[in-house]
Amino acid sequence: MSETKQVLEILVVNHKEGEETAHLFDPTEITIGRKGDNTLVLPSGSVSSHHARIFLKEGKLYVEDLGSTNGTL
């Protein structure tokens, strides 16, 4: 019997341009920030270099702010 692979879809909305882009990730851990070494790169001045991470623990998704300047909602 094959295992079902979990996938996390994140929808990024650019309010200035009115664009929406869907990104698919392995939900084990995703880092978000402005720098190129993040899993999800958001090139915006309001996003810190290493802004936040999303991770899966015991079947639940968590969001952790990584000390960003503007915070994470």
Coordinates of C-alpha atoms in Angstrom, one line a residue:
M1 CA 0.0 0.0 0.0
S2 CA 1.5 3.4 -1.0
E3 CA 1.7 6.3 1.4
T4 CA -0.1 9.5 0.7
K5 CA 2.3 12.4 0.5
Q6 CA 1.1 15.6 2.3
V7 CA 1.4 18.9 0.4
L8 CA 0.8 22.4 1.7
E9 CA -0.5 25.0 -0.7
I10 CA 0.3 28.6 0.1
L11 CA -1.5 31.4 -1.8
V12 CA 0.6 34.6 -2.1
V13 CA -1.5 37.7 -2.8
N14 CA 0.2 40.8 -4.2
H15 CA -2.2 43.6 -3.3
K16 CA -0.3 46.2 -5.4
E17 CA -0.4 44.2 -8.6
G18 CA -3.6 42.3 -7.9
E19 CA -1.9 39.0 -8.5
E20 CA -2.4 35.6 -6.7
T21 CA 0.2 32.9 -7.0
A22 CA -0.1 29.4 -5.5
H23 CA 3.0 27.6 -4.2
L24 CA 3.1 23.9 -3.2
F25 CA 5.5 22.7 -0.5
D26 CA 6.3 19.7 1.6
P27 CA 4.8 20.9 4.9
T28 CA 7.7 19.5 7.1
E29 CA 9.2 23.0 7.3
I30 CA 8.9 26.1 5.1
T31 CA 10.9 29.3 5.7
I32 CA 9.6 32.6 4.5
G33 CA 11.6 35.7 3.9
R34 CA 13.3 38.1 1.5
K35 CA 16.6 36.3 1.2
G36 CA 17.1 33.7 -1.5
D37 CA 17.9 30.9 1.0
N38 CA 14.3 30.7 2.1
T39 CA 11.8 28.1 0.8
L40 CA 9.4 30.9 -0.1
V41 CA 11.0 34.1 -1.1
L42 CA 8.9 37.3 -0.9
P43 CA 10.8 40.3 -2.3
S44 CA 9.1 43.0 -0.4
G45 CA 10.5 45.7 1.9
S46 CA 7.9 44.7 4.6
V47 CA 9.3 41.2 4.7
S48 CA 12.4 40.5 6.8
S49 CA 15.4 38.5 5.4
H50 CA 14.2 35.5 7.5
H51 CA 10.7 36.4 8.5
A52 CA 8.8 33.3 9.6
R53 CA 8.6 29.5 9.3
I54 CA 5.7 27.1 9.0
F55 CA 6.3 23.6 10.3
L56 CA 4.4 20.4 10.9
K57 CA 4.5 18.9 14.4
E58 CA 2.4 16.0 15.6
G59 CA 0.0 16.5 12.7
K60 CA -0.6 20.2 13.3
L61 CA 0.8 23.2 11.3
Y62 CA 2.5 25.9 13.3
V63 CA 3.6 29.4 12.3
E64 CA 6.6 30.9 14.1
D65 CA 7.9 34.5 13.7
L66 CA 11.7 34.5 13.3
G67 CA 12.2 37.9 14.9
S68 CA 10.9 39.9 12.0
T69 CA 10.7 43.7 12.1
N70 CA 7.0 43.9 11.1
G71 CA 5.7 40.8 12.8
T72 CA 3.7 37.8 11.5
L73 CA -0.1 37.4 11.6

